[in-house]
């Protein structure tokens, strides 16, 4: 029982050689000739089998390369996502630092205002104390002068 394709296409010679890698079939080389019957001699079959070995290695290498490319792409995407997350965290930290710096500057300003106000009050108090001391000294001098005038001393 022949395949309808082979019956209808006029194929006179067919060769199918499996692509084997470590005992597993990973592909197939299919050759047909519509002109000559028996064109695939033992030498040609041997040559095709040698080529099939190299072809099998090429297929395996291509698959491994494709897998590696997929892994690299996945890891690159993962690294880019992590980098984006880190950049977002870094920006948040920078904003927090700026906020803390603003708080420190405001707090420092308030301390300066408080210290300046305290200093002004102390200067005013010192001025009043000096005035009171001068007034007390004048009163004392007057008192002593009056006392010596009346002969108390």
PDB file of C-alpha atoms in Angstrom:
ATOM      1  CA  UNK A   1       0.000   0.000   0.000  1.00  0.00           C
ATOM      2  CA  UNK A   2       1.687   3.154  -1.234  1.00  0.00           C
ATOM      3  CA  UNK A   3       1.099   6.654  -0.011  1.00  0.00           C
ATOM      4  CA  UNK A   4      -1.096   8.682  -2.385  1.00  0.00           C
ATOM      5  CA  UNK A   5       1.557  11.434  -2.575  1.00  0.00           C
ATOM      6  CA  UNK A   6       4.180   8.952  -3.795  1.00  0.00           C
ATOM      7  CA  UNK A   7       1.769   7.428  -6.312  1.00  0.00           C
ATOM      8  CA  UNK A   8       0.647  10.800  -7.694  1.00  0.00           C
ATOM      9  CA  UNK A   9       3.948  12.737  -7.665  1.00  0.00           C
ATOM     10  CA  UNK A  10       6.040  10.401  -9.773  1.00  0.00           C
ATOM     11  CA  UNK A  11       8.750   9.870  -7.154  1.00  0.00           C
ATOM     12  CA  UNK A  12      11.140   7.101  -8.218  1.00  0.00           C
ATOM     13  CA  UNK A  13      13.592   7.121  -5.292  1.00  0.00           C
ATOM     14  CA  UNK A  14      13.103   8.051  -1.610  1.00  0.00           C
ATOM     15  CA  UNK A  15      15.582   8.218   1.250  1.00  0.00           C
ATOM     16  CA  UNK A  16      14.651   8.987   4.845  1.00  0.00           C
ATOM     17  CA  UNK A  17      17.451   9.198   7.399  1.00  0.00           C
ATOM     18  CA  UNK A  18      16.712   9.970  11.069  1.00  0.00           C
ATOM     19  CA  UNK A  19      18.568  12.715  12.880  1.00  0.00           C
ATOM     20  CA  UNK A  20      19.744  11.006  16.056  1.00  0.00           C
ATOM     21  CA  UNK A  21      21.266  12.578  19.121  1.00  0.00           C
ATOM     22  CA  UNK A  22      22.229  10.333  22.046  1.00  0.00           C
ATOM     23  CA  UNK A  23      19.932   7.635  20.720  1.00  0.00           C
ATOM     24  CA  UNK A  24      16.864   9.868  20.393  1.00  0.00           C
ATOM     25  CA  UNK A  25      15.379  10.896  17.101  1.00  0.00           C
ATOM     26  CA  UNK A  26      15.225  14.688  16.886  1.00  0.00           C
ATOM     27  CA  UNK A  27      14.471  15.068  13.199  1.00  0.00           C
ATOM     28  CA  UNK A  28      14.515  13.465   9.788  1.00  0.00           C
ATOM     29  CA  UNK A  29      16.253  14.035   6.459  1.00  0.00           C
ATOM     30  CA  UNK A  30      13.842  13.267   3.635  1.00  0.00           C
ATOM     31  CA  UNK A  31      15.138  13.103   0.041  1.00  0.00           C
ATOM     32  CA  UNK A  32      13.276  12.133  -3.095  1.00  0.00           C
ATOM     33  CA  UNK A  33      14.202  11.855  -6.747  1.00  0.00           C
ATOM     34  CA  UNK A  34      11.625  11.868  -9.518  1.00  0.00           C
ATOM     35  CA  UNK A  35      14.068  10.979 -12.312  1.00  0.00           C
ATOM     36  CA  UNK A  36      16.072   7.906 -11.324  1.00  0.00           C
ATOM     37  CA  UNK A  37      15.131   4.738  -9.510  1.00  0.00           C
ATOM     38  CA  UNK A  38      17.726   3.526  -7.001  1.00  0.00           C
ATOM     39  CA  UNK A  39      19.713   6.769  -7.106  1.00  0.00           C
ATOM     40  CA  UNK A  40      20.515   6.550  -3.393  1.00  0.00           C
ATOM     41  CA  UNK A  41      23.500   4.169  -3.464  1.00  0.00           C
ATOM     42  CA  UNK A  42      25.241   2.791  -0.362  1.00  0.00           C
ATOM     43  CA  UNK A  43      27.947   5.455  -0.679  1.00  0.00           C
ATOM     44  CA  UNK A  44      25.351   8.224  -0.892  1.00  0.00           C
ATOM     45  CA  UNK A  45      23.394   6.777   2.031  1.00  0.00           C
ATOM     46  CA  UNK A  46      26.635   6.626   4.061  1.00  0.00           C
ATOM     47  CA  UNK A  47      27.398  10.251   3.161  1.00  0.00           C
ATOM     48  CA  UNK A  48      23.844  11.341   4.073  1.00  0.00           C
ATOM     49  CA  UNK A  49      24.160   9.527   7.424  1.00  0.00           C
ATOM     50  CA  UNK A  50      27.407  11.382   8.167  1.00  0.00           C
ATOM     51  CA  UNK A  51      25.701  14.641   7.234  1.00  0.00           C
ATOM     52  CA  UNK A  52      22.741  13.676   9.429  1.00  0.00           C
ATOM     53  CA  UNK A  53      25.071  13.342  12.428  1.00  0.00           C
ATOM     54  CA  UNK A  54      26.332  16.886  11.883  1.00  0.00           C
ATOM     55  CA  UNK A  55      22.804  18.103  11.198  1.00  0.00           C
ATOM     56  CA  UNK A  56      21.612  16.541  14.467  1.00  0.00           C
ATOM     57  CA  UNK A  57      24.371  18.377  16.368  1.00  0.00           C
ATOM     58  CA  UNK A  58      23.420  21.610  14.629  1.00  0.00           C
ATOM     59  CA  UNK A  59      19.757  21.149  15.560  1.00  0.00           C
ATOM     60  CA  UNK A  60      20.684  20.419  19.189  1.00  0.00           C
ATOM     61  CA  UNK A  61      23.014  23.416  19.300  1.00  0.00           C
ATOM     62  CA  UNK A  62      20.348  25.653  17.765  1.00  0.00           C
ATOM     63  CA  UNK A  63      17.825  24.490  20.361  1.00  0.00           C
ATOM     64  CA  UNK A  64      20.320  25.018  23.182  1.00  0.00           C
ATOM     65  CA  UNK A  65      21.159  28.453  21.823  1.00  0.00           C
ATOM     66  CA  UNK A  66      17.459  29.339  21.600  1.00  0.00           C
ATOM     67  CA  UNK A  67      16.936  28.158  25.188  1.00  0.00           C
ATOM     68  CA  UNK A  68      19.946  30.163  26.303  1.00  0.00           C
ATOM     69  CA  UNK A  69      18.624  33.244  24.501  1.00  0.00           C
ATOM     70  CA  UNK A  70      15.264  32.811  26.216  1.00  0.00           C
ATOM     71  CA  UNK A  71      16.969  32.506  29.605  1.00  0.00           C
ATOM     72  CA  UNK A  72      19.130  35.551  28.908  1.00  0.00           C
ATOM     73  CA  UNK A  73      16.059  37.526  27.814  1.00  0.00           C
ATOM     74  CA  UNK A  74      14.152  36.434  30.933  1.00  0.00           C
ATOM     75  CA  UNK A  75      17.057  37.316  33.213  1.00  0.00           C
ATOM     76  CA  UNK A  76      17.585  40.617  31.435  1.00  0.00           C
ATOM     77  CA  UNK A  77      13.922  41.452  31.909  1.00  0.00           C
ATOM     78  CA  UNK A  78      14.135  40.421  35.560  1.00  0.00           C
ATOM     79  CA  UNK A  79      17.261  42.539  36.048  1.00  0.00           C
ATOM     80  CA  UNK A  80      15.592  45.521  34.356  1.00  0.00           C
ATOM     81  CA  UNK A  81      12.537  45.130  36.583  1.00  0.00           C
ATOM     82  CA  UNK A  82      14.698  44.923  39.694  1.00  0.00           C
ATOM     83  CA  UNK A  83      16.667  47.951  38.506  1.00  0.00           C
ATOM     84  CA  UNK A  84      13.422  49.871  38.025  1.00  0.00           C
ATOM     85  CA  UNK A  85      12.321  48.857  41.525  1.00  0.00           C
ATOM     86  CA  UNK A  86      15.663  49.941  42.967  1.00  0.00           C
ATOM     87  CA  UNK A  87      15.473  53.238  41.123  1.00  0.00           C
ATOM     88  CA  UNK A  88      11.978  53.819  42.511  1.00  0.00           C
ATOM     89  CA  UNK A  89      13.174  52.999  46.034  1.00  0.00           C
ATOM     90  CA  UNK A  90      16.200  55.247  45.519  1.00  0.00           C
ATOM     91  CA  UNK A  91      13.995  58.141  44.390  1.00  0.00           C
ATOM     92  CA  UNK A  92      11.744  57.601  47.410  1.00  0.00           C
ATOM     93  CA  UNK A  93      14.797  57.620  49.695  1.00  0.00           C
ATOM     94  CA  UNK A  94      16.054  60.801  48.026  1.00  0.00           C
ATOM     95  CA  UNK A  95      12.668  62.452  48.634  1.00  0.00           C
ATOM     96  CA  UNK A  96      12.760  61.311  52.255  1.00  0.00           C
ATOM     97  CA  UNK A  97      16.276  62.733  52.652  1.00  0.00           C
ATOM     98  CA  UNK A  98      15.167  66.058  51.169  1.00  0.00           C
ATOM     99  CA  UNK A  99      12.157  66.054  53.521  1.00  0.00           C
ATOM    100  CA  UNK A 100      14.426  65.377  56.517  1.00  0.00           C
ATOM    101  CA  UNK A 101      16.827  68.107  55.385  1.00  0.00           C
ATOM    102  CA  UNK A 102      13.918  70.536  55.158  1.00  0.00           C
ATOM    103  CA  UNK A 103      12.777  69.511  58.631  1.00  0.00           C
ATOM    104  CA  UNK A 104      16.301  70.002  59.971  1.00  0.00           C
ATOM    105  CA  UNK A 105      16.582  73.415  58.329  1.00  0.00           C
ATOM    106  CA  UNK A 106      13.183  74.445  59.717  1.00  0.00           C
ATOM    107  CA  UNK A 107      14.060  73.130  63.166  1.00  0.00           C
ATOM    108  CA  UNK A 108      17.417  74.941  63.028  1.00  0.00           C
ATOM    109  CA  UNK A 109      15.660  78.133  61.996  1.00  0.00           C
ATOM    110  CA  UNK A 110      13.198  77.771  64.873  1.00  0.00           C
ATOM    111  CA  UNK A 111      16.073  77.216  67.296  1.00  0.00           C
ATOM    112  CA  UNK A 112      17.795  80.338  65.947  1.00  0.00           C
ATOM    113  CA  UNK A 113      14.581  82.359  66.308  1.00  0.00           C
ATOM    114  CA  UNK A 114      14.087  81.032  69.836  1.00  0.00           C
ATOM    115  CA  UNK A 115      17.728  81.694  70.755  1.00  0.00           C
ATOM    116  CA  UNK A 116      17.551  85.191  69.271  1.00  0.00           C
ATOM    117  CA  UNK A 117      14.317  85.894  71.158  1.00  0.00           C
ATOM    118  CA  UNK A 118      15.821  84.507  74.356  1.00  0.00           C
ATOM    119  CA  UNK A 119      18.956  86.568  73.816  1.00  0.00           C
ATOM    120  CA  UNK A 120      16.860  89.700  73.249  1.00  0.00           C
ATOM    121  CA  UNK A 121      14.874  89.048  76.404  1.00  0.00           C
ATOM    122  CA  UNK A 122      18.054  88.423  78.381  1.00  0.00           C
ATOM    123  CA  UNK A 123      19.567  91.640  77.054  1.00  0.00           C
ATOM    124  CA  UNK A 124      16.403  93.512  78.020  1.00  0.00           C
ATOM    125  CA  UNK A 125      16.456  91.903  81.484  1.00  0.00           C
ATOM    126  CA  UNK A 126      20.156  92.745  81.855  1.00  0.00           C
ATOM    127  CA  UNK A 127      19.451  96.328  80.835  1.00  0.00           C
ATOM    128  CA  UNK A 128      16.664  96.545  83.441  1.00  0.00           C
ATOM    129  CA  UNK A 129      18.894  94.979  86.086  1.00  0.00           C
ATOM    130  CA  UNK A 130      21.685  97.469  85.278  1.00  0.00           C
ATOM    131  CA  UNK A 131      19.201 100.329  85.402  1.00  0.00           C
ATOM    132  CA  UNK A 132      17.873  99.069  88.705  1.00  0.00           C
ATOM    133  CA  UNK A 133      21.435  98.669  90.020  1.00  0.00           C
ATOM    134  CA  UNK A 134      22.306 102.235  88.945  1.00  0.00           C
ATOM    135  CA  UNK A 135      19.121 103.551  90.514  1.00  0.00           C
ATOM    136  CA  UNK A 136      19.848 101.604  93.694  1.00  0.00           C
ATOM    137  CA  UNK A 137      23.394 102.983  93.721  1.00  0.00           C
ATOM    138  CA  UNK A 138      22.100 106.554  93.254  1.00  0.00           C
ATOM    139  CA  UNK A 139      19.545 106.080  96.011  1.00  0.00           C
ATOM    140  CA  UNK A 140      22.224 104.632  98.262  1.00  0.00           C
ATOM    141  CA  UNK A 141      24.525 107.564  97.528  1.00  0.00           C
ATOM    142  CA  UNK A 142      21.752 110.033  98.261  1.00  0.00           C
ATOM    143  CA  UNK A 143      20.850 108.190 101.414  1.00  0.00           C
ATOM    144  CA  UNK A 144      24.446 108.192 102.604  1.00  0.00           C
ATOM    145  CA  UNK A 145      24.833 111.841 101.663  1.00  0.00           C
ATOM    146  CA  UNK A 146      21.699 112.715 103.620  1.00  0.00           C
ATOM    147  CA  UNK A 147      22.855 110.687 106.562  1.00  0.00           C
ATOM    148  CA  UNK A 148      26.256 112.335 106.652  1.00  0.00           C
ATOM    149  CA  UNK A 149      24.608 115.771 106.365  1.00  0.00           C
ATOM    150  CA  UNK A 150      22.625 115.115 109.483  1.00  0.00           C
ATOM    151  CA  UNK A 151      25.621 113.746 111.284  1.00  0.00           C
ATOM    152  CA  UNK A 152      24.558 110.215 111.590  1.00  0.00           C
ATOM    153  CA  UNK A 153      27.962 109.043 110.480  1.00  0.00           C
TER     154      UNK A 153
END
